[in-house]
Amino acid sequence: MFDNTHAHITTWVIAIILFFVAVRLHNAGKAKGMKVVHMILRLFYLLIILTGALLFWKHQGINPALYGIKALVGVWVIGMFEMILVRMNKGKSTKMFWILLVISLIIVFILGFSLPLGI
Ligand code: HEM
């Protein structure tokens, strides 16, 4: 968990899948199902942050600035997941947050994969 990115990758891959399942359930009008998936997704937010923080603490000395930005953008992605799902439930517009989600995902992938650990 400290020296490779496997656990971290596992958590965010599952979170991305759960996020899209929650969106689909919402669009299908299955409010109860969406609520359950949303709760599980929130647990995965914690696991992403935990596994990311463990990597960060051990390795940020390599490049503190870039690791710091990577962590912040990771939290930004999670924030966009949450904003989209909460606003969907309230019937508010989510267009802006979808755009921000795509931007934050692109940045987090570029930064994540260009940092030295993992692939
Ligand atoms: C949904 C949110 C997130 C996504 C999609 C994401 C994505 C990634 C990716 C693609 C990598 C590279 C994996 C590899 O090269 O094997 C990575 C590594 C990393 N992530 Fe995240 N991440 C997220 C959240 C976070 C958070 C919240 C933190 C900090 C609290 C964090 C800290 C790190 C660190 C320290 C690394 C290791 C960088 C390295 O040296 O390669 N991530 N992440």
Short mmCIF file of N, CA and C and ligand atoms in Angstrom, two decimals:
data_model
loop_
_atom_site.label_atom_id
_atom_site.label_comp_id
_atom_site.label_asym_id
_atom_site.label_seq_id
_atom_site.Cartn_x
_atom_site.Cartn_y
_atom_site.Cartn_z
N MET A 1 0.82 -1.21 0.00
CA MET A 1 0.00 0.00 0.00
C MET A 1 0.86 1.27 0.00
N PHE A 2 2.11 1.14 0.58
CA PHE A 2 2.97 2.31 0.67
C PHE A 2 3.89 2.44 -0.54
N ASP A 3 4.24 1.30 -1.11
CA ASP A 3 5.30 1.33 -2.13
C ASP A 3 4.81 1.11 -3.54
N ASN A 4 3.56 0.69 -3.72
CA ASN A 4 3.05 0.61 -5.09
C ASN A 4 1.65 1.20 -5.12
N THR A 5 1.17 1.43 -6.33
CA THR A 5 -0.08 2.17 -6.48
C THR A 5 -1.29 1.24 -6.66
N HIS A 6 -1.09 -0.09 -6.48
CA HIS A 6 -2.18 -1.05 -6.77
C HIS A 6 -3.45 -0.77 -5.97
N ALA A 7 -3.28 -0.59 -4.65
CA ALA A 7 -4.47 -0.38 -3.80
C ALA A 7 -5.17 0.92 -4.19
N HIS A 8 -4.35 1.97 -4.45
CA HIS A 8 -4.92 3.26 -4.84
C HIS A 8 -5.69 3.14 -6.16
N ILE A 9 -5.08 2.46 -7.13
CA ILE A 9 -5.75 2.29 -8.43
C ILE A 9 -7.06 1.52 -8.24
N THR A 10 -7.01 0.43 -7.45
CA THR A 10 -8.22 -0.37 -7.22
C THR A 10 -9.35 0.52 -6.69
N THR A 11 -9.03 1.38 -5.70
CA THR A 11 -10.09 2.19 -5.08
C THR A 11 -10.69 3.19 -6.08
N TRP A 12 -9.83 3.88 -6.87
CA TRP A 12 -10.45 4.87 -7.77
C TRP A 12 -11.14 4.25 -8.98
N VAL A 13 -10.65 3.06 -9.43
CA VAL A 13 -11.36 2.38 -10.54
C VAL A 13 -12.77 2.00 -10.07
N ILE A 14 -12.87 1.41 -8.87
CA ILE A 14 -14.18 1.02 -8.34
C ILE A 14 -15.06 2.27 -8.16
N ALA A 15 -14.46 3.36 -7.66
CA ALA A 15 -15.24 4.58 -7.43
C ALA A 15 -15.80 5.12 -8.75
N ILE A 16 -14.99 5.12 -9.81
CA ILE A 16 -15.47 5.64 -11.10
C ILE A 16 -16.65 4.78 -11.60
N ILE A 17 -16.52 3.44 -11.44
CA ILE A 17 -17.61 2.55 -11.86
C ILE A 17 -18.87 2.85 -11.04
N LEU A 18 -18.71 2.95 -9.71
CA LEU A 18 -19.87 3.21 -8.84
C LEU A 18 -20.52 4.54 -9.18
N PHE A 19 -19.69 5.54 -9.51
CA PHE A 19 -20.24 6.85 -9.87
C PHE A 19 -21.17 6.72 -11.08
N PHE A 20 -20.70 6.01 -12.14
CA PHE A 20 -21.53 5.89 -13.35
C PHE A 20 -22.75 5.01 -13.09
N VAL A 21 -22.61 4.00 -12.23
CA VAL A 21 -23.78 3.18 -11.88
C VAL A 21 -24.81 4.07 -11.18
N ALA A 22 -24.35 4.95 -10.27
CA ALA A 22 -25.27 5.84 -9.55
C ALA A 22 -25.98 6.78 -10.53
N VAL A 23 -25.23 7.31 -11.51
CA VAL A 23 -25.84 8.21 -12.50
C VAL A 23 -26.91 7.47 -13.30
N ARG A 24 -26.57 6.22 -13.71
CA ARG A 24 -27.53 5.43 -14.51
C ARG A 24 -28.78 5.11 -13.70
N LEU A 25 -28.58 4.74 -12.43
CA LEU A 25 -29.73 4.43 -11.57
C LEU A 25 -30.62 5.67 -11.43
N HIS A 26 -29.99 6.84 -11.28
CA HIS A 26 -30.76 8.07 -11.17
C HIS A 26 -31.57 8.30 -12.44
N ASN A 27 -30.90 8.14 -13.59
CA ASN A 27 -31.57 8.37 -14.87
C ASN A 27 -32.70 7.37 -15.10
N ALA A 28 -32.56 6.17 -14.50
CA ALA A 28 -33.59 5.15 -14.66
C ALA A 28 -34.71 5.34 -13.64
N GLY A 29 -34.58 6.37 -12.80
CA GLY A 29 -35.62 6.67 -11.81
C GLY A 29 -35.57 5.77 -10.59
N LYS A 30 -34.44 5.07 -10.42
CA LYS A 30 -34.32 4.16 -9.27
C LYS A 30 -33.63 4.88 -8.11
N ALA A 31 -34.41 5.70 -7.42
CA ALA A 31 -33.85 6.57 -6.38
C ALA A 31 -33.25 5.78 -5.23
N LYS A 32 -33.92 4.70 -4.83
CA LYS A 32 -33.45 3.93 -3.69
C LYS A 32 -32.11 3.25 -4.01
N GLY A 33 -32.05 2.64 -5.21
CA GLY A 33 -30.82 1.98 -5.64
C GLY A 33 -29.67 2.97 -5.72
N MET A 34 -30.00 4.16 -6.26
CA MET A 34 -28.97 5.18 -6.38
C MET A 34 -28.43 5.57 -5.01
N LYS A 35 -29.33 5.69 -4.03
CA LYS A 35 -28.93 6.10 -2.69
C LYS A 35 -27.94 5.10 -2.08
N VAL A 36 -28.22 3.81 -2.30
CA VAL A 36 -27.34 2.78 -1.76
C VAL A 36 -25.97 2.85 -2.42
N VAL A 37 -25.97 2.95 -3.77
CA VAL A 37 -24.69 3.01 -4.49
C VAL A 37 -23.92 4.27 -4.09
N HIS A 38 -24.65 5.37 -3.89
CA HIS A 38 -24.01 6.63 -3.49
C HIS A 38 -23.32 6.48 -2.12
N MET A 39 -23.99 5.77 -1.20
CA MET A 39 -23.39 5.55 0.12
C MET A 39 -22.11 4.72 0.02
N ILE A 40 -22.15 3.67 -0.83
CA ILE A 40 -20.95 2.83 -1.01
C ILE A 40 -19.84 3.66 -1.65
N LEU A 41 -20.24 4.51 -2.62
CA LEU A 41 -19.26 5.38 -3.29
C LEU A 41 -18.58 6.29 -2.27
N ARG A 42 -19.34 6.80 -1.30
CA ARG A 42 -18.75 7.68 -0.28
C ARG A 42 -17.70 6.95 0.54
N LEU A 43 -17.94 5.65 0.78
CA LEU A 43 -16.94 4.86 1.49
C LEU A 43 -15.66 4.79 0.64
N PHE A 44 -15.85 4.64 -0.67
CA PHE A 44 -14.68 4.57 -1.55
C PHE A 44 -13.93 5.91 -1.63
N TYR A 45 -14.64 7.04 -1.45
CA TYR A 45 -13.93 8.32 -1.39
C TYR A 45 -12.87 8.24 -0.28
N LEU A 46 -13.32 7.71 0.88
CA LEU A 46 -12.41 7.63 2.03
C LEU A 46 -11.22 6.72 1.71
N LEU A 47 -11.51 5.59 1.03
CA LEU A 47 -10.44 4.65 0.70
C LEU A 47 -9.46 5.26 -0.30
N ILE A 48 -9.98 6.03 -1.27
CA ILE A 48 -9.09 6.70 -2.24
C ILE A 48 -8.18 7.67 -1.49
N ILE A 49 -8.79 8.47 -0.59
CA ILE A 49 -8.01 9.47 0.14
C ILE A 49 -6.99 8.78 1.04
N LEU A 50 -7.41 7.69 1.70
CA LEU A 50 -6.50 6.97 2.59
C LEU A 50 -5.31 6.40 1.82
N THR A 51 -5.58 5.67 0.72
CA THR A 51 -4.48 5.06 -0.04
C THR A 51 -3.62 6.15 -0.69
N GLY A 52 -4.26 7.23 -1.16
CA GLY A 52 -3.49 8.34 -1.75
C GLY A 52 -2.62 9.02 -0.71
N ALA A 53 -3.18 9.22 0.50
CA ALA A 53 -2.43 9.89 1.57
C ALA A 53 -1.23 9.05 2.00
N LEU A 54 -1.41 7.72 2.05
CA LEU A 54 -0.30 6.85 2.44
C LEU A 54 0.84 6.96 1.43
N LEU A 55 0.49 6.95 0.14
CA LEU A 55 1.51 7.11 -0.91
C LEU A 55 2.17 8.48 -0.77
N PHE A 56 1.32 9.49 -0.53
CA PHE A 56 1.81 10.86 -0.43
C PHE A 56 2.82 11.01 0.70
N TRP A 57 2.47 10.52 1.89
CA TRP A 57 3.36 10.67 3.04
C TRP A 57 4.71 10.01 2.80
N LYS A 58 4.67 8.84 2.17
CA LYS A 58 5.92 8.11 1.99
C LYS A 58 6.78 8.70 0.87
N HIS A 59 6.15 9.23 -0.18
CA HIS A 59 6.95 9.55 -1.38
C HIS A 59 6.99 11.01 -1.78
N GLN A 60 6.27 11.88 -1.07
CA GLN A 60 6.18 13.26 -1.55
C GLN A 60 7.54 13.98 -1.56
N GLY A 61 8.51 13.44 -0.78
CA GLY A 61 9.85 14.04 -0.76
C GLY A 61 10.49 14.08 -2.15
N ILE A 62 10.04 13.18 -3.06
CA ILE A 62 10.59 13.12 -4.41
C ILE A 62 10.32 14.44 -5.15
N ASN A 63 9.10 14.94 -4.99
CA ASN A 63 8.71 16.19 -5.66
C ASN A 63 7.48 16.76 -4.93
N PRO A 64 7.72 17.44 -3.80
CA PRO A 64 6.61 17.87 -2.94
C PRO A 64 5.55 18.69 -3.68
N ALA A 65 5.97 19.57 -4.58
CA ALA A 65 4.99 20.43 -5.26
C ALA A 65 4.04 19.60 -6.12
N LEU A 66 4.62 18.73 -6.97
CA LEU A 66 3.77 17.95 -7.87
C LEU A 66 2.90 16.96 -7.10
N TYR A 67 3.48 16.35 -6.05
CA TYR A 67 2.68 15.42 -5.24
C TYR A 67 1.53 16.17 -4.56
N GLY A 68 1.81 17.40 -4.11
CA GLY A 68 0.78 18.21 -3.47
C GLY A 68 -0.34 18.51 -4.45
N ILE A 69 0.04 18.91 -5.67
CA ILE A 69 -0.98 19.22 -6.69
C ILE A 69 -1.77 17.95 -7.03
N LYS A 70 -1.05 16.82 -7.16
CA LYS A 70 -1.73 15.54 -7.46
C LYS A 70 -2.81 15.24 -6.41
N ALA A 71 -2.43 15.41 -5.13
CA ALA A 71 -3.39 15.12 -4.05
C ALA A 71 -4.60 16.07 -4.14
N LEU A 72 -4.32 17.37 -4.38
CA LEU A 72 -5.41 18.35 -4.44
C LEU A 72 -6.36 18.05 -5.61
N VAL A 73 -5.77 17.72 -6.77
CA VAL A 73 -6.62 17.44 -7.93
C VAL A 73 -7.43 16.16 -7.68
N GLY A 74 -6.83 15.19 -6.96
CA GLY A 74 -7.57 13.97 -6.59
C GLY A 74 -8.80 14.31 -5.77
N VAL A 75 -8.62 15.22 -4.80
CA VAL A 75 -9.75 15.64 -3.96
C VAL A 75 -10.77 16.41 -4.82
N TRP A 76 -10.27 17.17 -5.78
CA TRP A 76 -11.14 17.92 -6.71
C TRP A 76 -12.06 16.94 -7.47
N VAL A 77 -11.47 15.83 -7.99
CA VAL A 77 -12.27 14.83 -8.72
C VAL A 77 -13.39 14.31 -7.81
N ILE A 78 -13.02 13.96 -6.58
CA ILE A 78 -14.02 13.43 -5.65
C ILE A 78 -15.12 14.48 -5.41
N GLY A 79 -14.71 15.74 -5.27
CA GLY A 79 -15.67 16.82 -5.07
C GLY A 79 -16.65 16.91 -6.23
N MET A 80 -16.16 16.71 -7.46
CA MET A 80 -17.04 16.79 -8.64
C MET A 80 -18.02 15.61 -8.68
N PHE A 81 -17.54 14.40 -8.32
CA PHE A 81 -18.45 13.24 -8.22
C PHE A 81 -19.62 13.61 -7.31
N GLU A 82 -19.25 14.14 -6.15
CA GLU A 82 -20.25 14.41 -5.12
C GLU A 82 -21.20 15.53 -5.57
N MET A 83 -20.66 16.60 -6.14
CA MET A 83 -21.50 17.71 -6.59
C MET A 83 -22.52 17.24 -7.63
N ILE A 84 -22.03 16.42 -8.59
CA ILE A 84 -22.93 15.96 -9.66
C ILE A 84 -24.08 15.12 -9.07
N LEU A 85 -23.74 14.17 -8.19
CA LEU A 85 -24.79 13.29 -7.67
C LEU A 85 -25.77 14.05 -6.78
N VAL A 86 -25.24 14.95 -5.93
CA VAL A 86 -26.12 15.70 -5.03
C VAL A 86 -27.03 16.63 -5.84
N ARG A 87 -26.46 17.32 -6.84
CA ARG A 87 -27.26 18.24 -7.64
C ARG A 87 -28.29 17.50 -8.50
N MET A 88 -27.90 16.30 -8.98
CA MET A 88 -28.87 15.47 -9.73
C MET A 88 -30.08 15.18 -8.86
N ASN A 89 -29.82 14.79 -7.62
CA ASN A 89 -30.92 14.46 -6.69
C ASN A 89 -31.83 15.65 -6.45
N LYS A 90 -31.22 16.86 -6.46
CA LYS A 90 -32.01 18.06 -6.20
C LYS A 90 -32.66 18.60 -7.48
N GLY A 91 -32.35 17.95 -8.62
CA GLY A 91 -32.92 18.40 -9.88
C GLY A 91 -32.26 19.65 -10.43
N LYS A 92 -31.05 19.96 -9.91
CA LYS A 92 -30.34 21.16 -10.41
C LYS A 92 -29.45 20.80 -11.59
N SER A 93 -29.00 21.84 -12.32
CA SER A 93 -28.14 21.62 -13.48
C SER A 93 -26.76 21.09 -13.06
N THR A 94 -26.25 20.11 -13.84
CA THR A 94 -24.95 19.54 -13.49
C THR A 94 -23.91 19.75 -14.60
N LYS A 95 -24.30 20.47 -15.66
CA LYS A 95 -23.45 20.59 -16.85
C LYS A 95 -22.04 21.09 -16.50
N MET A 96 -22.01 22.19 -15.74
CA MET A 96 -20.73 22.80 -15.36
C MET A 96 -19.83 21.81 -14.62
N PHE A 97 -20.46 21.00 -13.75
CA PHE A 97 -19.68 20.07 -12.94
C PHE A 97 -19.18 18.88 -13.76
N TRP A 98 -19.94 18.52 -14.81
CA TRP A 98 -19.45 17.47 -15.72
C TRP A 98 -18.20 17.97 -16.45
N ILE A 99 -18.24 19.24 -16.88
CA ILE A 99 -17.06 19.80 -17.57
C ILE A 99 -15.87 19.80 -16.61
N LEU A 100 -16.10 20.28 -15.38
CA LEU A 100 -15.02 20.32 -14.39
C LEU A 100 -14.52 18.91 -14.05
N LEU A 101 -15.44 17.93 -14.05
CA LEU A 101 -15.04 16.55 -13.76
C LEU A 101 -14.09 16.04 -14.85
N VAL A 102 -14.45 16.31 -16.11
CA VAL A 102 -13.60 15.84 -17.22
C VAL A 102 -12.21 16.49 -17.12
N ILE A 103 -12.20 17.82 -16.86
CA ILE A 103 -10.92 18.53 -16.76
C ILE A 103 -10.09 17.96 -15.61
N SER A 104 -10.73 17.78 -14.44
CA SER A 104 -9.97 17.30 -13.28
C SER A 104 -9.48 15.87 -13.50
N LEU A 105 -10.29 15.04 -14.18
CA LEU A 105 -9.86 13.66 -14.45
C LEU A 105 -8.65 13.64 -15.38
N ILE A 106 -8.70 14.48 -16.42
CA ILE A 106 -7.56 14.53 -17.35
C ILE A 106 -6.28 14.92 -16.59
N ILE A 107 -6.40 15.98 -15.76
CA ILE A 107 -5.21 16.43 -15.02
C ILE A 107 -4.73 15.35 -14.05
N VAL A 108 -5.67 14.69 -13.34
CA VAL A 108 -5.24 13.71 -12.34
C VAL A 108 -4.56 12.51 -13.01
N PHE A 109 -5.05 12.12 -14.20
CA PHE A 109 -4.41 10.99 -14.89
C PHE A 109 -3.03 11.38 -15.41
N ILE A 110 -2.93 12.58 -16.00
CA ILE A 110 -1.62 13.02 -16.50
C ILE A 110 -0.61 13.08 -15.35
N LEU A 111 -1.03 13.74 -14.24
CA LEU A 111 -0.12 13.88 -13.09
C LEU A 111 0.20 12.52 -12.48
N GLY A 112 -0.85 11.71 -12.24
CA GLY A 112 -0.67 10.41 -11.58
C GLY A 112 0.31 9.55 -12.35
N PHE A 113 0.09 9.46 -13.66
CA PHE A 113 0.95 8.56 -14.44
C PHE A 113 2.32 9.16 -14.73
N SER A 114 2.47 10.47 -14.61
CA SER A 114 3.81 11.03 -14.85
C SER A 114 4.64 11.05 -13.57
N LEU A 115 4.02 10.90 -12.40
CA LEU A 115 4.80 10.78 -11.17
C LEU A 115 5.48 9.40 -11.15
N PRO A 116 6.58 9.29 -10.37
CA PRO A 116 7.46 8.13 -10.55
C PRO A 116 6.93 6.75 -10.14
N LEU A 117 5.97 6.66 -9.22
CA LEU A 117 5.53 5.31 -8.80
C LEU A 117 4.64 4.70 -9.88
N GLY A 118 4.50 3.37 -9.79
CA GLY A 118 3.52 2.68 -10.64
C GLY A 118 3.91 2.67 -12.10
N ILE A 119 2.86 2.63 -12.95
CA ILE A 119 3.14 2.48 -14.38
C ILE A 119 3.56 3.84 -14.98
C1 HEM B 1 -10.71 9.95 -7.91
C2 HEM B 1 -9.61 10.49 -7.46
C3 HEM B 1 -8.22 10.04 -7.89
C4 HEM B 1 -7.80 9.51 -9.08
C5 HEM B 1 -8.63 9.20 -10.35
C6 HEM B 1 -6.37 9.25 -8.95
C7 HEM B 1 -5.56 8.72 -9.96
C8 HEM B 1 -4.23 8.36 -9.78
C9 HEM B 1 -3.40 7.76 -10.81
C10 HEM B 1 -3.84 7.48 -12.25
C11 HEM B 1 -2.19 7.53 -10.26
C12 HEM B 1 -0.97 6.89 -10.96
C13 HEM B 1 -0.98 5.41 -10.68
C14 HEM B 1 0.23 4.73 -11.26
O1 HEM B 1 1.07 5.37 -11.90
O2 HEM B 1 0.35 3.50 -11.07
C15 HEM B 1 -2.23 7.99 -8.90
C16 HEM B 1 -1.17 7.97 -8.02
C17 HEM B 1 -1.13 8.68 -6.84
N1 HEM B 1 -2.19 9.33 -6.23
FE1 HEM B 1 -4.06 9.45 -6.93
N2 HEM B 1 -5.95 9.65 -7.71
C18 HEM B 1 -7.05 10.15 -7.03
C19 HEM B 1 -7.07 10.65 -5.75
C20 HEM B 1 -5.95 10.89 -4.97
C21 HEM B 1 -5.93 11.55 -3.69
C22 HEM B 1 -7.19 12.11 -2.99
C23 HEM B 1 -4.64 11.57 -3.25
C24 HEM B 1 -4.04 12.13 -1.99
C25 HEM B 1 -4.66 12.23 -0.85
C26 HEM B 1 -3.83 10.91 -4.25
C27 HEM B 1 -2.45 10.71 -4.19
C28 HEM B 1 -1.71 9.94 -5.07
C29 HEM B 1 -0.30 9.66 -4.93
C30 HEM B 1 0.61 10.17 -3.80
C31 HEM B 1 0.08 8.85 -6.03
C32 HEM B 1 1.47 8.28 -6.34
C33 HEM B 1 2.15 9.14 -7.39
C34 HEM B 1 3.37 8.47 -7.98
O3 HEM B 1 4.47 8.63 -7.44
O4 HEM B 1 3.22 7.79 -9.01
N3 HEM B 1 -4.65 10.51 -5.29
N4 HEM B 1 -3.49 8.49 -8.63
#
